[in-house]
Coordinates of C-alpha atoms in Angstrom, one line a residue:
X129 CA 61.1 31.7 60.5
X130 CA 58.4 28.8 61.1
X131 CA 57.1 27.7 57.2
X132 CA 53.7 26.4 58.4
X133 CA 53.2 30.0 60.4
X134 CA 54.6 31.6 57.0
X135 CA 52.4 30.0 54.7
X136 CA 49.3 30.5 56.8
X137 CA 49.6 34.1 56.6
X138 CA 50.1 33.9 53.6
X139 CA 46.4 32.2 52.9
X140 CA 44.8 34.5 55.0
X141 CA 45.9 37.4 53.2
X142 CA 44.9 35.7 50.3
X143 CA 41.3 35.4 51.3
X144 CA 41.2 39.2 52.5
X145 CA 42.0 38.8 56.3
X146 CA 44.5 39.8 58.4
X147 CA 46.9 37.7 60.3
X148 CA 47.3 37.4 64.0
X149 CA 50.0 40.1 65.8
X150 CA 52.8 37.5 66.9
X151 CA 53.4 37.5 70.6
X152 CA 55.7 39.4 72.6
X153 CA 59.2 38.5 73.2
X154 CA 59.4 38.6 77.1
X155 CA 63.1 38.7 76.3
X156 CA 63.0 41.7 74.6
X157 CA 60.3 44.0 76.7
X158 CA 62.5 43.2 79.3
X159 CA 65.9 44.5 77.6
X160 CA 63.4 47.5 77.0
X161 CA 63.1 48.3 80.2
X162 CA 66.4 47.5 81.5
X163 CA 67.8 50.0 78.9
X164 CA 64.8 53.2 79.8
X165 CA 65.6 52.4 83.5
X166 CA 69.5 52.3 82.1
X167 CA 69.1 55.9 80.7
X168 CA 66.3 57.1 83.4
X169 CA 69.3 56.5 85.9
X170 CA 72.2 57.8 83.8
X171 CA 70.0 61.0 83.5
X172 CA 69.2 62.1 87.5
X173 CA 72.5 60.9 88.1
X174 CA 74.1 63.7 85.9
X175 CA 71.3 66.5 86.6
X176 CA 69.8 67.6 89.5
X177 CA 66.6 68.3 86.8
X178 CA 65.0 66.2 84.4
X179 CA 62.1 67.6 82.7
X180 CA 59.7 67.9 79.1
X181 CA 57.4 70.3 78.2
X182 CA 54.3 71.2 76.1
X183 CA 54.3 74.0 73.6
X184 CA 52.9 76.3 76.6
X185 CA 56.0 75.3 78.9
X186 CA 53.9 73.3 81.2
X187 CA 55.5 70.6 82.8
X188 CA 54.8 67.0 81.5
X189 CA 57.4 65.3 82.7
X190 CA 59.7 65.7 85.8
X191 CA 62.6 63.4 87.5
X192 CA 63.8 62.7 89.8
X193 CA 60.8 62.5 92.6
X194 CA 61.9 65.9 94.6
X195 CA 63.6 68.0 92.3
X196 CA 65.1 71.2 94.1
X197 CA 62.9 69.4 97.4
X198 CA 59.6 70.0 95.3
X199 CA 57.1 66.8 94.4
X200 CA 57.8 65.9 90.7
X201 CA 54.0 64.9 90.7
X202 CA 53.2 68.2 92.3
X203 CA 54.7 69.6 89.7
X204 CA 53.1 68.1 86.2
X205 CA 50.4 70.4 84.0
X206 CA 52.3 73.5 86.0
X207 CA 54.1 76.4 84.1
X208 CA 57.9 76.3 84.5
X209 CA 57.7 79.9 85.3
X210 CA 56.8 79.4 88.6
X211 CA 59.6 78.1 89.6
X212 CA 61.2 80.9 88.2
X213 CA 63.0 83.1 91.6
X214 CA 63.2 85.9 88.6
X215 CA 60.4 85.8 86.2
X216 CA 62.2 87.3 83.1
X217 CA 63.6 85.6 80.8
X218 CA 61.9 82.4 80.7
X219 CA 63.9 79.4 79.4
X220 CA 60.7 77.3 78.9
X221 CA 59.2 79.1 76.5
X222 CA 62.1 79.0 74.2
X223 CA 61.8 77.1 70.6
X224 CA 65.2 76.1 70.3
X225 CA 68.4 74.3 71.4
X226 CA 70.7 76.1 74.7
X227 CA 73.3 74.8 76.6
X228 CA 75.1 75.9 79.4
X229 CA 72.0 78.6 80.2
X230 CA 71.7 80.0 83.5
X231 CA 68.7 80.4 85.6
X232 CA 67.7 80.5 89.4
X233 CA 65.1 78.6 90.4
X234 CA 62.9 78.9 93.8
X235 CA 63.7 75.8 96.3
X236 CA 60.8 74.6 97.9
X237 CA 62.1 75.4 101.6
X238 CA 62.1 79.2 100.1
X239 CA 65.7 79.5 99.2
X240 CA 66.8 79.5 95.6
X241 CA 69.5 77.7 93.2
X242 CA 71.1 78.6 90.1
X243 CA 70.9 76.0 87.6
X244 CA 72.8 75.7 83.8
X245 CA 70.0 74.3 81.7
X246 CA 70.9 72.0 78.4
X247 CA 67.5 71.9 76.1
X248 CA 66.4 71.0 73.0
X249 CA 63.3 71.3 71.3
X250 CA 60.7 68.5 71.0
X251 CA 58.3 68.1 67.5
X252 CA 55.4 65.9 66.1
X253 CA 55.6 64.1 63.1
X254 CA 54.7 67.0 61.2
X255 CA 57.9 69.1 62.0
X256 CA 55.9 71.2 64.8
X257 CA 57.2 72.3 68.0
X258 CA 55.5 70.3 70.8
X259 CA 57.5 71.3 73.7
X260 CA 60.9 71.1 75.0
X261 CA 63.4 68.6 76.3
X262 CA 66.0 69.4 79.0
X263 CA 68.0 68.6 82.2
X264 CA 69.5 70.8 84.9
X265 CA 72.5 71.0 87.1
X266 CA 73.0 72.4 90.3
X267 CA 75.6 75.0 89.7
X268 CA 75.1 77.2 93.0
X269 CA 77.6 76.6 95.3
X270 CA 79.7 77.2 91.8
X271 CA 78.7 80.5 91.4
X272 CA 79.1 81.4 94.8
X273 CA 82.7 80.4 95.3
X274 CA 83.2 82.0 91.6
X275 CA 81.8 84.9 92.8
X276 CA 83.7 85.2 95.8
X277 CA 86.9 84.6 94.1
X278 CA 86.2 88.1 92.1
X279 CA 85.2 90.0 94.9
X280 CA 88.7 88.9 96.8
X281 CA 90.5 89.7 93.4
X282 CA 88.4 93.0 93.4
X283 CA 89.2 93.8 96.7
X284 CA 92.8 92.9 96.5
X285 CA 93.6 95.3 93.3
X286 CA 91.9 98.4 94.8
X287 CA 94.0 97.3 98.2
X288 CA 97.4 97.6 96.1
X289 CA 96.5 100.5 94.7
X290 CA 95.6 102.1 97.7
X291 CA 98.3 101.0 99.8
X292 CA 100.6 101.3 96.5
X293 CA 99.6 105.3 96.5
X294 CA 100.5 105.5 99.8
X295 CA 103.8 104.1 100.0
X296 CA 105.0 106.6 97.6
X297 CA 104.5 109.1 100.6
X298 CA 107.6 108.8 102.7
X299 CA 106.8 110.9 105.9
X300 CA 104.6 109.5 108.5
X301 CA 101.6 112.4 108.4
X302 CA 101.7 112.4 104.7
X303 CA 101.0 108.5 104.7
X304 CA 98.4 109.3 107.1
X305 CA 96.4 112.2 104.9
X306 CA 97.1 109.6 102.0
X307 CA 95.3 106.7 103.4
X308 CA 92.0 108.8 104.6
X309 CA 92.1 110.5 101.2
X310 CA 92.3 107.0 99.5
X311 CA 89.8 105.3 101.6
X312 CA 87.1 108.5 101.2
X313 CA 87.9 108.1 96.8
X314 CA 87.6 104.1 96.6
X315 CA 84.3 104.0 98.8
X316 CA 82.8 107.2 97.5
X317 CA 82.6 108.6 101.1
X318 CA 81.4 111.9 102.4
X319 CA 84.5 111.9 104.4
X320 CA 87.1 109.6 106.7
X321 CA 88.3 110.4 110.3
X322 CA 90.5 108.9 112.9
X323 CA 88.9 109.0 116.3
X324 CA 89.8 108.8 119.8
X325 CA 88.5 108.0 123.4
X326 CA 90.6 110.6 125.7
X327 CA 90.5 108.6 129.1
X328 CA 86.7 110.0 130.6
X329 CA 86.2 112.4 127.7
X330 CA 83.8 111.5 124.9
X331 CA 85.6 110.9 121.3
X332 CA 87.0 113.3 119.3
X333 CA 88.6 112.9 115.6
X334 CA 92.6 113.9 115.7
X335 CA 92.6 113.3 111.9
X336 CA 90.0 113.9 109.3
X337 CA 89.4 114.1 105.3
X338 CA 86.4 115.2 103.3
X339 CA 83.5 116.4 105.7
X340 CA 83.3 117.4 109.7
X341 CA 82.9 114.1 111.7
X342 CA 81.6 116.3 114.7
X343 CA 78.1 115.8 114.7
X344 CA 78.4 111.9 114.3
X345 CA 80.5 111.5 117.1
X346 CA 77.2 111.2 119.7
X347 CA 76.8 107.9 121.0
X348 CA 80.3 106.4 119.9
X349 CA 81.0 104.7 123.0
X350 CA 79.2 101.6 122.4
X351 CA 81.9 101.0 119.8
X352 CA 84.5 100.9 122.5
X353 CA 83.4 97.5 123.8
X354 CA 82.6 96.1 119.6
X355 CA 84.5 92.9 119.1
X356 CA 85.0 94.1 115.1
X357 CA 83.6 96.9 112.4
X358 CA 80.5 98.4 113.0
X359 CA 78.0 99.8 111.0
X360 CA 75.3 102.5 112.7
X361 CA 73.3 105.5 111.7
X362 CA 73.8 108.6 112.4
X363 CA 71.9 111.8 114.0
X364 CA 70.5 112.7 110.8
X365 CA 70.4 108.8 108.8
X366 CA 73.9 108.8 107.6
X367 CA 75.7 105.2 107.4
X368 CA 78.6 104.9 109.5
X369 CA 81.2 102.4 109.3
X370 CA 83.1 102.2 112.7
X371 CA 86.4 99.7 112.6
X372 CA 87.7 100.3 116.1
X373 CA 91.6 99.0 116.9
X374 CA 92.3 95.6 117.8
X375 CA 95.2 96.2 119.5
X376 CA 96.5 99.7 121.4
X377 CA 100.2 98.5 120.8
X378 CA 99.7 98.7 117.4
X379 CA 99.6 102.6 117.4
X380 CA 101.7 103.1 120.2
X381 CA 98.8 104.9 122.1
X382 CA 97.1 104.8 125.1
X383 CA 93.5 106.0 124.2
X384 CA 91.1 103.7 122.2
X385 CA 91.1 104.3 118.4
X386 CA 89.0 104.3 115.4
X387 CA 88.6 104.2 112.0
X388 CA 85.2 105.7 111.1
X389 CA 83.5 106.4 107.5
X390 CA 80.6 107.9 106.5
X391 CA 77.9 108.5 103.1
X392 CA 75.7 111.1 104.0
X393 CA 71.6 110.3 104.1
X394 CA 69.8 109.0 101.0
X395 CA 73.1 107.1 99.7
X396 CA 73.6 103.5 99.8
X397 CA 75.0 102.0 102.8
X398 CA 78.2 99.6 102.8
X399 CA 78.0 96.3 100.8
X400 CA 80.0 93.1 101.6
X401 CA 83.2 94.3 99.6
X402 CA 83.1 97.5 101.1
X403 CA 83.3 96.1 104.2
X404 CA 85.9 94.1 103.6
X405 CA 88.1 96.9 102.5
X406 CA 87.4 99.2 105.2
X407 CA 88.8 96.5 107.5
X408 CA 92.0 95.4 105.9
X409 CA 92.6 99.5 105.2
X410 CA 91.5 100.0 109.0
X411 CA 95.4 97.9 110.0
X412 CA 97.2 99.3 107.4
X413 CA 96.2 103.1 108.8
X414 CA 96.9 101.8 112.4
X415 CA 99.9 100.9 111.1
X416 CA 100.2 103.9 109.9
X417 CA 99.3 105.7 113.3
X418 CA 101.9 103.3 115.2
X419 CA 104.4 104.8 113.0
X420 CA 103.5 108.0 113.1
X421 CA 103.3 107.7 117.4
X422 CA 106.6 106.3 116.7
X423 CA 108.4 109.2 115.2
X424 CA 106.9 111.4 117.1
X425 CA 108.2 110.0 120.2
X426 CA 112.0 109.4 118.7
X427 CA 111.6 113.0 117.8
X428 CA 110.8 114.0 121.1
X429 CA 113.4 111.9 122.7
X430 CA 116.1 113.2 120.2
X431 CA 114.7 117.2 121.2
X432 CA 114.7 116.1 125.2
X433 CA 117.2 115.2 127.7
X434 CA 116.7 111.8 129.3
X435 CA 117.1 112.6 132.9
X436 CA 115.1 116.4 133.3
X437 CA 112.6 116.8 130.5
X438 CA 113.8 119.7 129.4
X439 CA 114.9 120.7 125.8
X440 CA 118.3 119.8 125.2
X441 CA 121.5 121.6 123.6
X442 CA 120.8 120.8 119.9
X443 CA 117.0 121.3 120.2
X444 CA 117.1 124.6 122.0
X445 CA 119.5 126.0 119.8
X446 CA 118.1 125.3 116.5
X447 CA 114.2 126.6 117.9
X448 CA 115.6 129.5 118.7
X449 CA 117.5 130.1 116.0
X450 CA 114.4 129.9 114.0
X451 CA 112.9 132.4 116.7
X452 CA 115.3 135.0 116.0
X453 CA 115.3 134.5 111.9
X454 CA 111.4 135.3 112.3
X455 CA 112.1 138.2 114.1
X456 CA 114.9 139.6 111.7
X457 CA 112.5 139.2 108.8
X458 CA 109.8 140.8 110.5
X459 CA 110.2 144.7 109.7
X460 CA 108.0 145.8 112.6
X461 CA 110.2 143.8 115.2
X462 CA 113.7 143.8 113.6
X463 CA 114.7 146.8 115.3
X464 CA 113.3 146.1 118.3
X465 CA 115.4 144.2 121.6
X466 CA 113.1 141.4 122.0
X467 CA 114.2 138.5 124.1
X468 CA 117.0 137.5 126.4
X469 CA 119.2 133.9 127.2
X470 CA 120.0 133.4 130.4
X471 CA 122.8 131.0 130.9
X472 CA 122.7 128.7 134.2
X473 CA 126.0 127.3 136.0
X474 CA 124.8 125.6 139.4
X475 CA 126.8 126.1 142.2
X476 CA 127.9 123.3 144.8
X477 CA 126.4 120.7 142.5
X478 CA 130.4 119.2 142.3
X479 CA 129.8 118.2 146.2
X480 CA 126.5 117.1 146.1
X481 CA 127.6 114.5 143.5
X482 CA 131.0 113.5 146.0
X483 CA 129.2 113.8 148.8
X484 CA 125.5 112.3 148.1
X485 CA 126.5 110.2 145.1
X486 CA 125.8 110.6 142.0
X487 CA 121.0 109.7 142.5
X488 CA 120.8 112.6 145.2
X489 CA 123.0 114.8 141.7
X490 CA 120.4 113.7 139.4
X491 CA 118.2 114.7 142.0
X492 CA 119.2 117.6 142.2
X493 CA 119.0 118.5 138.5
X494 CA 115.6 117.0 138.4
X495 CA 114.2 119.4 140.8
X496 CA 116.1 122.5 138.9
X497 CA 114.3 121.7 135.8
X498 CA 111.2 121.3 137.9
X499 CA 111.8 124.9 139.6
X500 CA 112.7 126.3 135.8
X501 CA 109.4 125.1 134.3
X502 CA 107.6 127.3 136.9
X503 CA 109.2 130.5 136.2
X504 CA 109.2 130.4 132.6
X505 CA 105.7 131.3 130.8
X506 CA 104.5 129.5 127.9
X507 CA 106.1 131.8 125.1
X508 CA 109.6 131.1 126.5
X509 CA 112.0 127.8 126.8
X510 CA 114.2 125.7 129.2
X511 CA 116.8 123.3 128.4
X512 CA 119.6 121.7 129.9
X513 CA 122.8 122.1 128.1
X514 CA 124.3 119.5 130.3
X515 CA 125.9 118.6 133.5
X516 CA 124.8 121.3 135.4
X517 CA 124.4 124.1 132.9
X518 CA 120.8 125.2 132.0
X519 CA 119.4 128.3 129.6
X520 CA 115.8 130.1 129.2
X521 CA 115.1 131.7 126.5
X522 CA 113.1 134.8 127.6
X523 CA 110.8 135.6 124.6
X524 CA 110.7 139.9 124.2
X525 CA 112.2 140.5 127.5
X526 CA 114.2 143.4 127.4
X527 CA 117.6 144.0 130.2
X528 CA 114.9 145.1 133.6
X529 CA 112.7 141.4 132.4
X530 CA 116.0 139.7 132.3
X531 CA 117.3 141.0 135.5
X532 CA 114.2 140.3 137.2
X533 CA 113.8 136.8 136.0
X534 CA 116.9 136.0 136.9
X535 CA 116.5 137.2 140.8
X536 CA 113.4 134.8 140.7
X537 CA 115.5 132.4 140.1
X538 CA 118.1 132.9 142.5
X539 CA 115.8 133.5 145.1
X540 CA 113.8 130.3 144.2
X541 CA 117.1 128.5 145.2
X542 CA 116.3 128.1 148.5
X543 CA 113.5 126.2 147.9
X544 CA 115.4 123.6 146.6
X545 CA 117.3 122.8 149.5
X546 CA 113.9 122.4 151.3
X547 CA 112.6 119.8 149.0
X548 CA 116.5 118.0 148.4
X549 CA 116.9 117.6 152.6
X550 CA 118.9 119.5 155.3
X551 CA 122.1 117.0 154.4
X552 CA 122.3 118.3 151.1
X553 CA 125.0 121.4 150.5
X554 CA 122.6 124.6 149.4
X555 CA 122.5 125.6 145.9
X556 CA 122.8 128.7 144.2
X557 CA 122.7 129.9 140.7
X558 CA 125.8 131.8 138.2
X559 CA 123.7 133.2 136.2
X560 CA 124.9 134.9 132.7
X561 CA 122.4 137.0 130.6
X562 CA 123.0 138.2 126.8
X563 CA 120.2 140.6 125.2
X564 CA 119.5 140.5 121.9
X565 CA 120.7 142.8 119.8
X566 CA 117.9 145.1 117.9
X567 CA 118.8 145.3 114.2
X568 CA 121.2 142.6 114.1
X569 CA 121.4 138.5 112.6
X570 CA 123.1 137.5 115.7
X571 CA 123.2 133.8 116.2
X572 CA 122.1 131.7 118.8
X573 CA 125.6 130.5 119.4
X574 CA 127.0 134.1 119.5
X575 CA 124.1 135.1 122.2
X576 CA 125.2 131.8 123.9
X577 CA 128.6 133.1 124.0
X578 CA 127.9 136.3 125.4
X579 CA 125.9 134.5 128.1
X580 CA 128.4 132.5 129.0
X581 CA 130.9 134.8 129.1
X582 CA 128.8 136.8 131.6
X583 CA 128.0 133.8 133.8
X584 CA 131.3 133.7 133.9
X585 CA 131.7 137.3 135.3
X586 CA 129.6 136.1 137.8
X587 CA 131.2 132.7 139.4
X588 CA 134.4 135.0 139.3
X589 CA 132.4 138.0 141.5
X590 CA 131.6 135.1 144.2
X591 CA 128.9 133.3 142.4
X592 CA 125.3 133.4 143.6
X593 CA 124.5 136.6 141.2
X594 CA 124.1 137.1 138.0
X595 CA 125.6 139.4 135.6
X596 CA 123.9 140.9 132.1
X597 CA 125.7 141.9 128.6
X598 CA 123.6 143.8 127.6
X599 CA 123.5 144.9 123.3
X600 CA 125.2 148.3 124.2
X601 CA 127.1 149.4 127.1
X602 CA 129.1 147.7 129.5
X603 CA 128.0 144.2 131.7
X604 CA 126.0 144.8 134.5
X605 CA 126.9 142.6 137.7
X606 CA 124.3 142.6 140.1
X607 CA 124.0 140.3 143.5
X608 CA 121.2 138.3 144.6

C-alpha cells in the first residue's frame, strides 16, 4: 500500500473527517462481470427456466428471454401460478428447498410442458423468507416416452395373459369362446362378437359373448371399406370398436370379417391402450378363425369323398351308427322299424371305364351322386362306399318306403344316360335293402351286411332290381 495515501487518511481521521472511497479497479469490475455472465450462461444452458421470486411468488426475475416461448419481461411482477396448466399445487408459494418437483406449465402457443423444478428459498438479513430461487428443465418429451414405455409394458402383460389363457384351450371353438370371453373381461365390455358380410346380405355375428350384437349391426357397411379399427356409436349411444380383417386369407373365408366390441351408453368410451389391445387381440382371434376354417374343412375333407361330394365309408358309418344308438336308447322308438340302408352296385360302369376311359367313369359317378342327392330328403344320407358302390340311409322308412325309394331310383336311371350321351353304355342299379330291426342293437356294419348280401341277390336275379331283407321273413326280390 502507498505510505503518503496511508498516512493521509490517517490525518483525516484524526481531525474528524472521512477519507475519500479509493477508485475502482477496472480490472476487477470487469472479472465481475465476466464471472455473472460466466454463471448467467452456465444457468440457461442447463435449464430451460431461470427464475426468483418475492414472498407472494411473483416473478422478479426470469432467464432466458422466452422461456417456454413467453417474454421474460412480460413476465416480471406476475404470479407464477399463471403459468400453471393445473392450478393446484403451486410450487411458488412454497418456503422451502425441492428438487426434482414436477409441474406442467402452459406454453405460450397454448400447449403445455412438464417441467422438474430445483428451488430453494431466498432470506433478508434478518433470517426472513423473501422469495424463492429456482431453475427448470424441460422433462416432457421424458415423460412421454416414459409413459409410453408403461403403457406397451401394460398392454403387453394383459396380451400374455390373454393369449396365455387361451392357449391352454386345445380345440379350435374353445380357443375361439376363450378369446371373446377374455377380450369382454380385460376391456370391461358389454359383450364381444365376430361379424360377417355374407356376399349382398347385411352383417350378421356367427360368434358372440356377453350381450346381443343385433341391434348394433345397422349401418356396418361403412366399416367394410375402413383401412384399420373403428370406433362409432351406436343406435342407442353405445361405443363401438370395429377392427375389421386385413387380410381374408388369414381366416380361410371368403366373406369380410370383424371384430367388434361394445360398452353400453353412459360408460366411457375406448382410451389409447384399449385400442391398442383390441387390435393386436383382433389377429390373434383371426388367427384363431383361420384355424378354426381350417379344421373344419380337413374335417370335411376326411367325412367326403374327393371325386362326388358325398359322405364317404368311414363317415357314413360312424353317423349312422350314432343314429341308431339314439334310437335304441330312446324307449318310445326302440321297438319301432325305423329306417332302412339301401346298398348301391352300378351296373355297366366296368365298360364305361374300358370303353370311355376312365373321365367319362368319374363322370359317371359324378352324376349318380348328383341323381342320389335329389331323391334323398334332408333327414336321410348318401355316401359312396367306393368304386361304384353307394348307400342311403333312409331315416324311419319302413320295407313299402324302402321299396319305393329304391324304384325311384332305378327308374331315375335313365336319366342318366341322357345327360352322360347316346355313346355311353346305359346304367342301371343292384340295389340291396336291409331294414332295421325293431328292438335290436344291430350295427351299422351288420345292416351293411345284410344289404349287401341282398344286392347281391339282385345282380344274381339279372341285375336292374332290387331285392329287400327285411327284419323278419324271407328277402323280397322285386324287378324294376
Amino acid at each position: 500500500m502507498d505510505p503518503t495515501a496511508e498516512q493521509a487518511r490517517a490525518h483525516a481521521a484524526s481531525a474528524g473527517g472521512v477519507a475519500a472511497a479509493p477508485e475502482p479497479d477496472p480490472s476487477l469490475c470487469g472479472a465481475l462481470l465476466e464471472s455473472r455472465q460466466r454463471w448467467r450462461d452456465f444457468a440457461t444452458l442447463a435449464a430451460d427456466l431461470v427464475f426468483e421470486t418475492d414472498a407472494a411468488g411473483r416473478f422478479t426475475f426470469v432467464a432466458p428471454e422466452a422461456p417456454l416461448g413467453w417474454s421474460a419481461e412480460a413476465l416480471l411482477d406476475r404470479p407464477g401460478r399463471e403459468l400453471l396448466a393445473v392450478p393446484e399445487p403451486d410450487p411458488f408459494l412454497l418456503r422451502g428447498a425441492a428438487r426434482g418437483l414436477r409441474a406442467w406449465l402452459r406454453r405460450a402457443d397454448g400447449g403445455s410442458a412438464c417441467l422438474s423444478l430445483s428451488l430453494v428459498p431466498l432470506q433478508d438479513a434478518a433470517g426472513r423468507f423473501v422469495g424463492l430461487r429456482g431453475s427448470g428443465r424441460d422433462i416432457t418429451a421424458e415423460v412421454a416416452e416414459a409413459e409410453a414405455q408403461a403403457a406397451a409394458l401394460r398392454r403387453a402383460e394383459a396380451l400374455q395373459s390373454l393369449i396365455g389363457r387361451v392357449r391352454r384351450e386345445v380345440l379350435a371353438p374353445r380357443m375361439l369362446t376363450a378369446t371373446l370371453e377374455a377380450l369382454q373381461g380385460a376391456l370391461g365390455c358389454a359383450g364381444a362378437a365376430v361379424v360377417e358380410w355374407p356376399r349382398g346380405d347385411g352383417p350378421v355375428a356367427i360368434h358372440q359373448q356377453g350381450g346381443d350384437p343385433v341391434p348394433l349391426l345397422a349401418g356396418f357397411s361403412q366399416c367394410l371399406g375402413c383401412g384399420g379399427p373403428a370406433f362409432l356409436a351406436g343406435p342407442g349411444g353405445e361405443h363401438l370398436a370395429v377392427v375389421p380383417q386385413q387380410s381374408q386369407a388369414t381366416t380361410h373365408c371368403d366373406q369380410p370379417q370383424a371384430l367388434l366390441a361394445w360398452r353400453d351408453a353412459g360408460q366411457r368410451g375406448f382410451d389409447a391402450d384399449e385400442r391398442h389391445m383390441l387390435a393386436a387381440l383382433s389377429d390373434f382371434l383371426f388367427v384363431v378363425l383361420g384355424n378354426q376354417a381350417l379344421q373344419h374343412r380337413l374335417e370335411g375333407q376326411a367325412r367326403t369323398d374327393a371325386l362326388t361330394g358325398l359322405l364317404n365309408r368311414r363317415a357314413f358309418l360312424e353317423d349312422l351308427g350314432r343314429r341308431l344308438r339314439r334310437q335304441a336308447q330312446d324307449p318310445l322308438r326302440a321297438g319301432r322299424a325305423e329306417g332302412a340302408l339301401l346298398f348301391l352296385d352300378l351296373d355297366n360302369f366296368k365298360p364305361i371305364n374300358d370303353r370311355l376311359g376312365h373321365e367319362a367313369g368319374d363322370a359317371a359317378l359324378v352324376a349318380v351322386a348328383g341323381l342320389l342327392r335329389d331323391l334323398i330328403r334332408p333327414t336321410d344320407m348318401a355316401a359312396r362306399l367306393g368304386g361304384d358302390e353307394f348307400a342311403l340311409w333312409l331315416e324311419a322308412a319302413d320295407a313299402e318306403g324302402a321299396a319305393g325309394r329304391a324304384a325311384a331310383v332305378c327308374a331315375a336311371a335313365a336319366r342318366l344316360d341322357h345327360r352322360l350321351g347316346k355313346d355311353t353304355p346305359p346304367i342301371t342299379f343292384s340295389i340291396g335293402g336291409a331294414i332295421r330291426r325293431p328292438g335290436t342293437a344291430e350295427t351299422p356294419e351288420a345292416l351293411l351286411a345284410r344289404a349287401d348280401a341282398a344286392m347281391y341277390d339282385a345282380k344274381r336275379g339279372g341285375r336292374d332290381a332290387w331285392v329287400l331283407a327285411t327284419p323278419d321273413g324271407p328277402p323280397r326280390r322285386l324287378a324294376s
